[in-house]
mmCIF file of C-alpha atoms in Angstrom:
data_model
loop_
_atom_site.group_PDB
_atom_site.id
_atom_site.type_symbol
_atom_site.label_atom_id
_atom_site.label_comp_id
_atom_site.label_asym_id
_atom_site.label_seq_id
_atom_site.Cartn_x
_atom_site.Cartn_y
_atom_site.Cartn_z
ATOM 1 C CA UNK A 529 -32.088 104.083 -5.357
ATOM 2 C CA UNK A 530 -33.281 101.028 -3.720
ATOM 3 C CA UNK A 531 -30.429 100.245 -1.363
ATOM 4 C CA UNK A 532 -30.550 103.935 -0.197
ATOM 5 C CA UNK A 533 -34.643 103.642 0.737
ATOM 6 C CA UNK A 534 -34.032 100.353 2.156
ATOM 7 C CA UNK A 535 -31.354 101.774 4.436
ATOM 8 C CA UNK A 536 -33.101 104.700 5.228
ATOM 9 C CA UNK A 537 -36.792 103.465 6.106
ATOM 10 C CA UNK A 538 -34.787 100.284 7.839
ATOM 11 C CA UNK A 539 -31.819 102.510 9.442
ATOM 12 C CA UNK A 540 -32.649 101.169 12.460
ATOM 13 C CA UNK A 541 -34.239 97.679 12.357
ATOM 14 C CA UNK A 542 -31.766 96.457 9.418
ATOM 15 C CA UNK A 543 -28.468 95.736 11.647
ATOM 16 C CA UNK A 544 -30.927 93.665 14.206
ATOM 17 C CA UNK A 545 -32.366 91.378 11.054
ATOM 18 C CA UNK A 546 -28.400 91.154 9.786
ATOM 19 C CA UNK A 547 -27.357 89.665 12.919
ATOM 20 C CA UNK A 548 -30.577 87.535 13.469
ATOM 21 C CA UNK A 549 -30.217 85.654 9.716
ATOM 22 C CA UNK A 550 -26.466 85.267 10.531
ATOM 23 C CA UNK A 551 -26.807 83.295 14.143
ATOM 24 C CA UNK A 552 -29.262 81.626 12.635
ATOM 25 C CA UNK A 553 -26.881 78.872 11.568
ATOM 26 C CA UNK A 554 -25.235 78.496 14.574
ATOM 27 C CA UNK A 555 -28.420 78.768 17.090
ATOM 28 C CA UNK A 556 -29.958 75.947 15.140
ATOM 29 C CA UNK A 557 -26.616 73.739 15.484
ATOM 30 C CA UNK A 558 -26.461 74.450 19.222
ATOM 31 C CA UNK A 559 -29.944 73.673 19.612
ATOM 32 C CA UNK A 560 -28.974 70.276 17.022
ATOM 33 C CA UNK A 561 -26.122 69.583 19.467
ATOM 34 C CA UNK A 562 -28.681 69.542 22.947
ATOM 35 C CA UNK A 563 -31.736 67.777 20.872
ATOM 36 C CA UNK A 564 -28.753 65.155 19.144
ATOM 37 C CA UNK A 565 -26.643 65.302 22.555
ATOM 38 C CA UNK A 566 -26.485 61.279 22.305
ATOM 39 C CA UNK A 567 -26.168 61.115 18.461
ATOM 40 C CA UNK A 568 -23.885 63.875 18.100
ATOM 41 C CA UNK A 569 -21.319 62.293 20.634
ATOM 42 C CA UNK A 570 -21.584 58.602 19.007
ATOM 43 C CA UNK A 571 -20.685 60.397 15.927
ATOM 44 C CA UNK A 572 -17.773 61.933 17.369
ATOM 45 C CA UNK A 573 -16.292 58.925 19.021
ATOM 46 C CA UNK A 574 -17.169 56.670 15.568
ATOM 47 C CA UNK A 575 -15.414 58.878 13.485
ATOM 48 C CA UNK A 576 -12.288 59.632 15.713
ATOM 49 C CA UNK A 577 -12.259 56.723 18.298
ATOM 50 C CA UNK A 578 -11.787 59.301 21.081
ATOM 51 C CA UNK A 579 -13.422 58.016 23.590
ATOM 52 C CA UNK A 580 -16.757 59.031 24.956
ATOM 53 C CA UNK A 581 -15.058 61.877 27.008
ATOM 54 C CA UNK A 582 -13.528 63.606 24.618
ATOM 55 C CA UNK A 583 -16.661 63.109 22.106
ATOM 56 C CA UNK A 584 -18.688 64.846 24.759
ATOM 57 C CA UNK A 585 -16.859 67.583 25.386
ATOM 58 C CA UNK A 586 -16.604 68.544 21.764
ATOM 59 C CA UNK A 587 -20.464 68.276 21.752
ATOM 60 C CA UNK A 588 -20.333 70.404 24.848
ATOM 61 C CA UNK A 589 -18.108 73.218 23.357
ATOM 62 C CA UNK A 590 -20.466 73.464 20.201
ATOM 63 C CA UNK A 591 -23.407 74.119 22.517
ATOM 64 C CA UNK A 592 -22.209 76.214 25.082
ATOM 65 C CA UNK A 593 -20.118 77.953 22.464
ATOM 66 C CA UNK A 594 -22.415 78.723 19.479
ATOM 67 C CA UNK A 595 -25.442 79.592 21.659
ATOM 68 C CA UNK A 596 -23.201 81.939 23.739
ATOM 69 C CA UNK A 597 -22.213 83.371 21.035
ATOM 70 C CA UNK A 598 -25.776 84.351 19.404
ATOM 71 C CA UNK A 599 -26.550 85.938 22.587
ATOM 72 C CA UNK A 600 -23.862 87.734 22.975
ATOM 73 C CA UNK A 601 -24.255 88.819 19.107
ATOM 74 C CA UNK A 602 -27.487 89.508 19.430
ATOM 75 C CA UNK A 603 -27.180 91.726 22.221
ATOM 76 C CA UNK A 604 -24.152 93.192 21.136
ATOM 77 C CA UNK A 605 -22.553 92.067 24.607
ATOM 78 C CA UNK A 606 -18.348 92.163 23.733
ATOM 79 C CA UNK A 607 -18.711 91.300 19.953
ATOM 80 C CA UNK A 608 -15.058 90.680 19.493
ATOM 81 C CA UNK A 609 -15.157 88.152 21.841
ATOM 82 C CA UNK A 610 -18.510 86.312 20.460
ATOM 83 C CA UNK A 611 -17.076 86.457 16.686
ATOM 84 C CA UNK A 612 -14.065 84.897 17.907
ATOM 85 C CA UNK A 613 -16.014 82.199 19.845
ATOM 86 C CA UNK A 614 -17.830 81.753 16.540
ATOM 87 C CA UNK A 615 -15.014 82.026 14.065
ATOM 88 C CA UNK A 616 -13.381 79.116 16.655
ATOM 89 C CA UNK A 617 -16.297 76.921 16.164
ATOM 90 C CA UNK A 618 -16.700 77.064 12.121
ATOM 91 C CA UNK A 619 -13.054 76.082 12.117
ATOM 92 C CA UNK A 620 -13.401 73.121 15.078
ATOM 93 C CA UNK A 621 -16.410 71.790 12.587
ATOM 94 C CA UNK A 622 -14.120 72.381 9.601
ATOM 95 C CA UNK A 623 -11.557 69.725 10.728
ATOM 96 C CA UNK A 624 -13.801 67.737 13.287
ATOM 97 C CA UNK A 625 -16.800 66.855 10.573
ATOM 98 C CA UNK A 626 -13.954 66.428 7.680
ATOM 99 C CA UNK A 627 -15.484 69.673 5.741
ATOM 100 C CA UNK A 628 -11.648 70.590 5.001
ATOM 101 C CA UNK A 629 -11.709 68.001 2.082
ATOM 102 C CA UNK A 630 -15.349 68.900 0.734
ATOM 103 C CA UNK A 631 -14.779 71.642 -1.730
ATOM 104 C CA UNK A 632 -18.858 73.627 -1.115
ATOM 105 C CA UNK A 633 -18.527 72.344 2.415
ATOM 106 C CA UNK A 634 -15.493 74.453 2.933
ATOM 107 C CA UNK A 635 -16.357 77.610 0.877
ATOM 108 C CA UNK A 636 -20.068 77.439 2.886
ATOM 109 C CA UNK A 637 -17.646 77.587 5.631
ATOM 110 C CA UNK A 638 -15.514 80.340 4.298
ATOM 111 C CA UNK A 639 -18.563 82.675 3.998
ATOM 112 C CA UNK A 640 -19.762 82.425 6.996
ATOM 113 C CA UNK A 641 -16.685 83.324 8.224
ATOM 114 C CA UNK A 642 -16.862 86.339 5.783
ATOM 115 C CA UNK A 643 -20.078 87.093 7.479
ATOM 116 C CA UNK A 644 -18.419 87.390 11.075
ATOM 117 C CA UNK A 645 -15.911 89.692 9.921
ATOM 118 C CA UNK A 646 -18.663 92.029 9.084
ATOM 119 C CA UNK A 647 -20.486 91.606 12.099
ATOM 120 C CA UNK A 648 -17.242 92.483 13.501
ATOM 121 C CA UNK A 649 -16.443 95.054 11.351
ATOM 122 C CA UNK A 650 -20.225 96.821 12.415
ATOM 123 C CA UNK A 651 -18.790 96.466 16.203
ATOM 124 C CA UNK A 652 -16.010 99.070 15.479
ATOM 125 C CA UNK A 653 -17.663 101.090 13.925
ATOM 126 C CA UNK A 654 -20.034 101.576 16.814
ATOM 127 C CA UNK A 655 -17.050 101.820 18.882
ATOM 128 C CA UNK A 656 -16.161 105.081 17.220
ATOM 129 C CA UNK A 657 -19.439 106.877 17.343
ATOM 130 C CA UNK A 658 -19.043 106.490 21.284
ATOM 131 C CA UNK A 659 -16.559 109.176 20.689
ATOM 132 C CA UNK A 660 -18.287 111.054 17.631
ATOM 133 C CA UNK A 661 -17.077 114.156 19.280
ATOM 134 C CA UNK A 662 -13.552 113.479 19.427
ATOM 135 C CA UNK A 663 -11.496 114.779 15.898
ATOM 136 C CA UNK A 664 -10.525 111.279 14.225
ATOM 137 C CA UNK A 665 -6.712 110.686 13.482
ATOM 138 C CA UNK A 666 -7.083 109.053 10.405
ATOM 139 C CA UNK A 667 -9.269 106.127 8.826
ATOM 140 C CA UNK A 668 -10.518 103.313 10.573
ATOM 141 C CA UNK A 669 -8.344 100.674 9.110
ATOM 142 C CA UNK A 670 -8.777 97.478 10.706
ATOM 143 C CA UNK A 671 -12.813 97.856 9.864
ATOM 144 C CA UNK A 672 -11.960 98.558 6.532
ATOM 145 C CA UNK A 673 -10.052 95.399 5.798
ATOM 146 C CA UNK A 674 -12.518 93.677 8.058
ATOM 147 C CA UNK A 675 -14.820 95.059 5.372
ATOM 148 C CA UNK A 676 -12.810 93.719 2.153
ATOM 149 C CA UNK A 677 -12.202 90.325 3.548
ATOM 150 C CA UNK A 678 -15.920 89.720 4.516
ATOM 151 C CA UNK A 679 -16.987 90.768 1.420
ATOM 152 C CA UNK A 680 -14.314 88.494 -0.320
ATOM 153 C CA UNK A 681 -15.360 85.555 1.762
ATOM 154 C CA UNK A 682 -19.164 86.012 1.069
ATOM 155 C CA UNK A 683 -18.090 85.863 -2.622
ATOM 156 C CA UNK A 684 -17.553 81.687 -2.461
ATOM 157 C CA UNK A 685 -21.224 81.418 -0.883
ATOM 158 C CA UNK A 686 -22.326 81.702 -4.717
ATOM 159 C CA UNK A 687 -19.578 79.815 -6.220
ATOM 160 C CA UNK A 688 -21.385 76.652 -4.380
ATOM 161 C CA UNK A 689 -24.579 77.544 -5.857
ATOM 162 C CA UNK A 690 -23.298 77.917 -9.252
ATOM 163 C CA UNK A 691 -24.982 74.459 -11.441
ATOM 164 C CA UNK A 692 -23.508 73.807 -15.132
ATOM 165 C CA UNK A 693 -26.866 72.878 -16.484
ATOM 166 C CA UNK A 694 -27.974 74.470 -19.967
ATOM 167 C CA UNK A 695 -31.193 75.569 -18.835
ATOM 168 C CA UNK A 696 -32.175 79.084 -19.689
ATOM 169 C CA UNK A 697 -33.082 79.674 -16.385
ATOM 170 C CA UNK A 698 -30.143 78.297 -14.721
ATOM 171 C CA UNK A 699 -26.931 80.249 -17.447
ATOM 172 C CA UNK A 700 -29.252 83.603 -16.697
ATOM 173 C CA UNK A 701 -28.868 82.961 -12.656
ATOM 174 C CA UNK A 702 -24.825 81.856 -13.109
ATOM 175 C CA UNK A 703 -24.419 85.233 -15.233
ATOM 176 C CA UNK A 704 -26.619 87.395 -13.237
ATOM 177 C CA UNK A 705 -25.211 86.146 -9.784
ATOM 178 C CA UNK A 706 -21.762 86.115 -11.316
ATOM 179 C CA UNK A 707 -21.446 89.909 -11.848
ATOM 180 C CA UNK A 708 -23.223 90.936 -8.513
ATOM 181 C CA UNK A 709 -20.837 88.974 -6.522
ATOM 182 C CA UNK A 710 -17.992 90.600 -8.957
ATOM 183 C CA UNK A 711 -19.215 93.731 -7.799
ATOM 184 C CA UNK A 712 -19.682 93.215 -4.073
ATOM 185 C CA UNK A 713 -16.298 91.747 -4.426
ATOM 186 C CA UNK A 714 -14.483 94.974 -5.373
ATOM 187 C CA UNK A 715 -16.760 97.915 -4.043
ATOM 188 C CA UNK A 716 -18.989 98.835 -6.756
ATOM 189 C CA UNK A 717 -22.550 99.788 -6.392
ATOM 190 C CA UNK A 718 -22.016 97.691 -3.594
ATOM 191 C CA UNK A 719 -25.619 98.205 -1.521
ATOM 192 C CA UNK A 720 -27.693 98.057 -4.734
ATOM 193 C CA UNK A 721 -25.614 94.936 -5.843
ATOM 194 C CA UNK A 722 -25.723 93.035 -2.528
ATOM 195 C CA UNK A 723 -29.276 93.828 -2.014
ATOM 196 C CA UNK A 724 -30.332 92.356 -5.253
ATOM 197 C CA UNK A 725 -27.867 89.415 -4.095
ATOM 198 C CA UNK A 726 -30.332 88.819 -0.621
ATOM 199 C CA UNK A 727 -33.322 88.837 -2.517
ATOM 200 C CA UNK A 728 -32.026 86.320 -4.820
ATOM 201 C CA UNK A 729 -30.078 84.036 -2.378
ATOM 202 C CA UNK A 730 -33.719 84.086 -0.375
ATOM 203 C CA UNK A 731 -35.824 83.061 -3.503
ATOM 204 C CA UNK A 732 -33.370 80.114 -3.771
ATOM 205 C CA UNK A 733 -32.803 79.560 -0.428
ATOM 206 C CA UNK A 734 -36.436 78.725 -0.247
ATOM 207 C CA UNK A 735 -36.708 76.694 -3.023
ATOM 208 C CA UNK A 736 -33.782 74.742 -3.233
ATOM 209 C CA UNK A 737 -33.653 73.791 0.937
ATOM 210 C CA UNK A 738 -37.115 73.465 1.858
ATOM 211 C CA UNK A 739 -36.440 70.939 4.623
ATOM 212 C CA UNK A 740 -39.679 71.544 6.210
ATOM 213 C CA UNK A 741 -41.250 69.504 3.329
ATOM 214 C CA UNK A 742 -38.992 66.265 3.765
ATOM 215 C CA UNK A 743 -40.044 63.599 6.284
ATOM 216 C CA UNK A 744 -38.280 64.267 9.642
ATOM 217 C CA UNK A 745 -37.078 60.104 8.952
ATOM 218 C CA UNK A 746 -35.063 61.296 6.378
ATOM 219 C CA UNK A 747 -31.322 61.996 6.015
ATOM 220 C CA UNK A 748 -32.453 64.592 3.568
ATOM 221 C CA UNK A 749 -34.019 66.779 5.725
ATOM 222 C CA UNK A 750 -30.682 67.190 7.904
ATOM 223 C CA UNK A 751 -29.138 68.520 5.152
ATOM 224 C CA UNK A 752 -31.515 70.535 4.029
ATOM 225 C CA UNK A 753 -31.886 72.114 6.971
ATOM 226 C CA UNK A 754 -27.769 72.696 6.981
ATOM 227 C CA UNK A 755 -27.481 74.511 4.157
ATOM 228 C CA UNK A 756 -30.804 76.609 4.244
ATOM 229 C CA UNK A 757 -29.854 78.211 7.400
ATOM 230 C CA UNK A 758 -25.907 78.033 6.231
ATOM 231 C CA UNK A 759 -27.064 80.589 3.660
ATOM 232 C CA UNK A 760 -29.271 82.664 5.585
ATOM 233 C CA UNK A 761 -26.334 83.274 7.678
ATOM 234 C CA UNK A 762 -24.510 84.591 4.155
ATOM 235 C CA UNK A 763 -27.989 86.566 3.768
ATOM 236 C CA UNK A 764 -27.186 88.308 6.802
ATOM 237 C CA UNK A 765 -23.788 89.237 6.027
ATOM 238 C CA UNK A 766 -24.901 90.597 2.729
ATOM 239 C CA UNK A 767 -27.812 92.908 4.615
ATOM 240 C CA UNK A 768 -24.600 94.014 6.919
ATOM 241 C CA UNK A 769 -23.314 95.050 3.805
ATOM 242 C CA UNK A 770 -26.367 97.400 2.379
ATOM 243 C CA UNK A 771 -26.304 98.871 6.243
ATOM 244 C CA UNK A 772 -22.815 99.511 6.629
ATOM 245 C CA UNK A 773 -21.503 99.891 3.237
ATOM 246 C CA UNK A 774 -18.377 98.504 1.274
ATOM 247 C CA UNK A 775 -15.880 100.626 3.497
ATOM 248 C CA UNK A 776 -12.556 102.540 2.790
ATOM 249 C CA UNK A 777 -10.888 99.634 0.547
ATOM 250 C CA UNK A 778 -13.494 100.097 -2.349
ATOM 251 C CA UNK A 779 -14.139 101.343 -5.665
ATOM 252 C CA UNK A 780 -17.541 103.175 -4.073
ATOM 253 C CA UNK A 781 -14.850 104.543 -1.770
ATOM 254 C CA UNK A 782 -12.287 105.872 -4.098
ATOM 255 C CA UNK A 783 -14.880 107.375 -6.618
ATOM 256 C CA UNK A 784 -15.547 109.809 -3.966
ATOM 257 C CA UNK A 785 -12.312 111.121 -4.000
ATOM 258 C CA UNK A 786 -12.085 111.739 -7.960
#
């Protein structure tokens, strides 16, 4: 099957491009945050009337803390720790930029947490083979519902991509896109499914949020640029899914044992 060569040929490289695509998101806000230290801060205090302190120390926690956190990712330097750094900053962003009240905004959001839960997840399971010699007491059931949740979360990523237009093109994308997620969702031919899912999240990734087209004088282009890496970041937690599998909560999982 395809999932299975993928994994195999890319057994090794695959985890490294998972985590890459899903810090991409938050390396290019950090970086947005030092390039847009002055705008980013006005913002802040406009919106909140905090005062400029206060605006710049939120500014300064987003940079320090997301581009911390993709190192520390990256190089798989106390995970737990990173992911939680991360998970703190999608939620600071969730309330600070308003996102709580924008319906995509907040299942964007959602997914990406998804997709830290299975970095996370991958960071116990390397854990255990550390002490692949030692007889295991039983399933490994925090990554497992690490696993479920992640894969639940990634699930609203394509409910924001979903457009009611009666186009042939666009019903056979809603349908197609539908039942993959259905089946990442509950465990089922997960790999194959969630590989198809990265190719097609790329292809629209790329054509929908091509910022790099749009004048850099336009608003557009800002947004644009949000959601294109935004959904890489999903992309990533979907290739963390064909490399580590749907885990012990799945129907991939329980077919093995009928």
């Amino acid at each position: 099957m395809a999932s299975k060569f993928v994994q195999r040929k890319g057994k090794h490289i695959l985890p490294t491009v998972a985590r890459f695509c899903l810090i991409s998101t938050f390396f290019e806000d950090g970086l947005r945050m030092w390039f847009q230290w002055n705008e980013q801060r006005e913002y802040m205090d406009m919106s909140w009337g905090c005062g400029w302190f206060l605006a710049m120390v939120f500014v300064l926690v987003n940079l320090i803390g997301q581009l911390g956190g993709c190192v520390m990712v990256l190089g798989r330097l106390k995970v737990d720790i990173a992911c939680g750094v991360l998970f703190f900053i999608v939620v600071l962003q969730t309330f600070a930029y308003s996102i709580l009240w924008d319906m995509q905004f907040l299942l964007r959001n959602l997914a990406l947490i998804g997709a830290l839960l299975l970095v996370l997840a991958e960071s116990k399971v390397e854990g255990r083979s550390l002490f692949a010699g030692v007889p295991s007491l039983g399933e490994n059931r925090p990554k497992n519902y690490l696993q479920l949740t992640g894969r639940v979360l990634l699930a609203f990523m394509f409910i924001t991509l979903l457009r009611f237009e009666f186009s042939f093109l666009q019903i056979i994308q809603n349908i197609v896109g539908g039942i993959l997620m259905v089946l990442v969702t509950i465990g089922y031919k997960t790999k194959l499914s969630a590989l198809i899912l990265v190719v097609m999240l790329t292809i629209l990734n790329f054509y929908h949020n091509a910022w790099w087209a749009i004048p850099s004088y336009k608003p557009l282009r800002d947004f644009l640029k949000y959601d294109f890496f935004q959904t890489l970041s999903v992309i990533g937690g979907l290739l963390m899914i064909v490399s580590l599998g749907p885990g012990g909560v799945s129907m991939d999982e329980h077919k093995k044992k009928w």
